[in-house]
Amino acid sequence: MNHGRRSLLGMVLLGAMEPLFAAMPVGAGGAASSLDAELAAIVDDPAFPLASLAVVALRAGRPVYEGAFGRRTIGNGALPDRPATPDTLYRIASISKLVTTLGLMRLLEDGKVDLDADVSGYLGFNLRNPHFASQAITLRHLLLHTSSLRDDGGYFWPATTALKDVQPAWSRHAGPDGAYYSYCNLGFGLIGTIMERVTGERFDRLMTRLLLQPLGLQAGYNPSELPKAAQDRLATVYRKRAVDSEAWQSDGPWVAQVDAPGIQPPPGLAGYVPGTNATPFSPTGGLRISARDLGVIMRMLMAGGVHDGKRLLQAATIERMFARHWAYDGVGGNGNPLGSILSPRGLGNAHYPDRPGMWLTPGLDAVGHLGDAYGLRSIFAMDRASGNGIVVLAGGSARDPATDPGRDSSLARYEERVLASVHRRAILGQPA
């Protein structure tokens, strides 16, 4: 497999990257090459090969490693293969929720939204669980997945469909009182629509104005509006499967799942009225961004809302966002497990305490988010106290990750291996 990898050690950084990656070293150059070799071996593991992998590590709030492996485009003989690089953009799945929340927090600081107000007033139509019709639903409920909404009825509709005309699925046994957690993508489609309603701006362009542009990022929720240079760096997400079947097939070809070459805008945008239905932009999972630029967001958060000497968010807002607002009672009385555990929740983020059964990797007491869609797996995990953090973007696998679960966490085994290697080599600086 052709590896396009670049570590921060033993290389001359591009001038444009010097302000961000004038980094403290991992250690001797051999430490980076050892980590490169470990990650390359994971990507090329014949038992579980990956299409591509991009990684960034921060120590004490500063980037100390970045690497990229595999291919962002697999031509299968029809197109040229193109290597993944640290600035390859991926559709990062549910890490998008954390980034969407940052945009919402800017509107909160501007006084445009109230986390505890009835969202019906923002949406312009009545949003109520018919089984608990007297209980209002708030932005806090949507952010914490405690709104009683469910994804069973769908969470994405064309731009020509108004959300007020959609009949969503609801819980019958738990109302929107903020106590019962059940993961729901639809909640963030509603959050994006509310953001449009209170600003009059289309969600993708609003997020660019509020967050991505001030951070200097080439990223976005609508890849058709990315600059051409960024579109050219976009990764296609793959799975190995039969061409005529959705089933995983490890000896089949790499089949494009999302963001194949030839990006098109979401259908039906002509004449779209902001505030009608933001789900085509997928506030829940549709952000395209590189591991490197996710590292920029992570650094801003670790710096208490400051980027490049300018304040983007108040420190108190970030503390509020990452405070623990919900925790599982351990017996199933206040949450529906997704997998084997339920992580404590902040506003638009999850907590991964450094203890068995809860951690992502031992030694990292993290907050952040995970992503899983179309074969991609993604990790955004930061220890705000130490300033240590890891970003992992895997652009698809040859096998269903559920067939090779992790040994010490709720992650897939390959994700555990990546995190353990990066944490040991880049953050702890341990030799091979």
PDB file of C-alpha atoms in Angstrom, residues 72-73 79 82 231 234-238 255-264 288:
ATOM      1  CA  ARG A  72      -7.435   8.956   0.223  1.00  0.00           C
ATOM      2  CA  THR A  73      -8.483   7.814  -3.248  1.00  0.00           C
ATOM      3  CA  LEU A  79      -8.437   6.358 -11.378  1.00  0.00           C
ATOM      4  CA  ARG A  82      -3.747   9.333  -4.156  1.00  0.00           C
ATOM      5  CA  GLN A 231     -11.914  19.578  -2.598  1.00  0.00           C
ATOM      6  CA  LEU A 234     -10.997  15.292   0.188  1.00  0.00           C
ATOM      7  CA  ALA A 235     -10.842  11.617   1.143  1.00  0.00           C
ATOM      8  CA  THR A 236     -13.271   9.101  -0.216  1.00  0.00           C
ATOM      9  CA  VAL A 237     -14.506   6.782   2.541  1.00  0.00           C
ATOM     10  CA  TYR A 238     -14.408   3.099   1.593  1.00  0.00           C
ATOM     11  CA  VAL A 255     -16.011   0.387  -2.778  1.00  0.00           C
ATOM     12  CA  ALA A 256     -16.572   4.125  -2.334  1.00  0.00           C
ATOM     13  CA  GLN A 257     -19.197   4.902   0.326  1.00  0.00           C
ATOM     14  CA  VAL A 258     -19.186   8.692   0.492  1.00  0.00           C
ATOM     15  CA  ASP A 259     -17.315  11.615  -1.114  1.00  0.00           C
ATOM     16  CA  ALA A 260     -16.330   9.833  -4.284  1.00  0.00           C
ATOM     17  CA  PRO A 261     -14.605  12.141  -6.803  1.00  0.00           C
ATOM     18  CA  GLY A 262     -17.034  14.589  -8.378  1.00  0.00           C
ATOM     19  CA  ILE A 263     -18.565  16.503  -5.439  1.00  0.00           C
ATOM     20  CA  GLN A 264     -22.118  17.773  -5.931  1.00  0.00           C
ATOM     21  CA  ARG A 288     -15.403  17.731   6.168  1.00  0.00           C
TER      22      ARG A 288
END
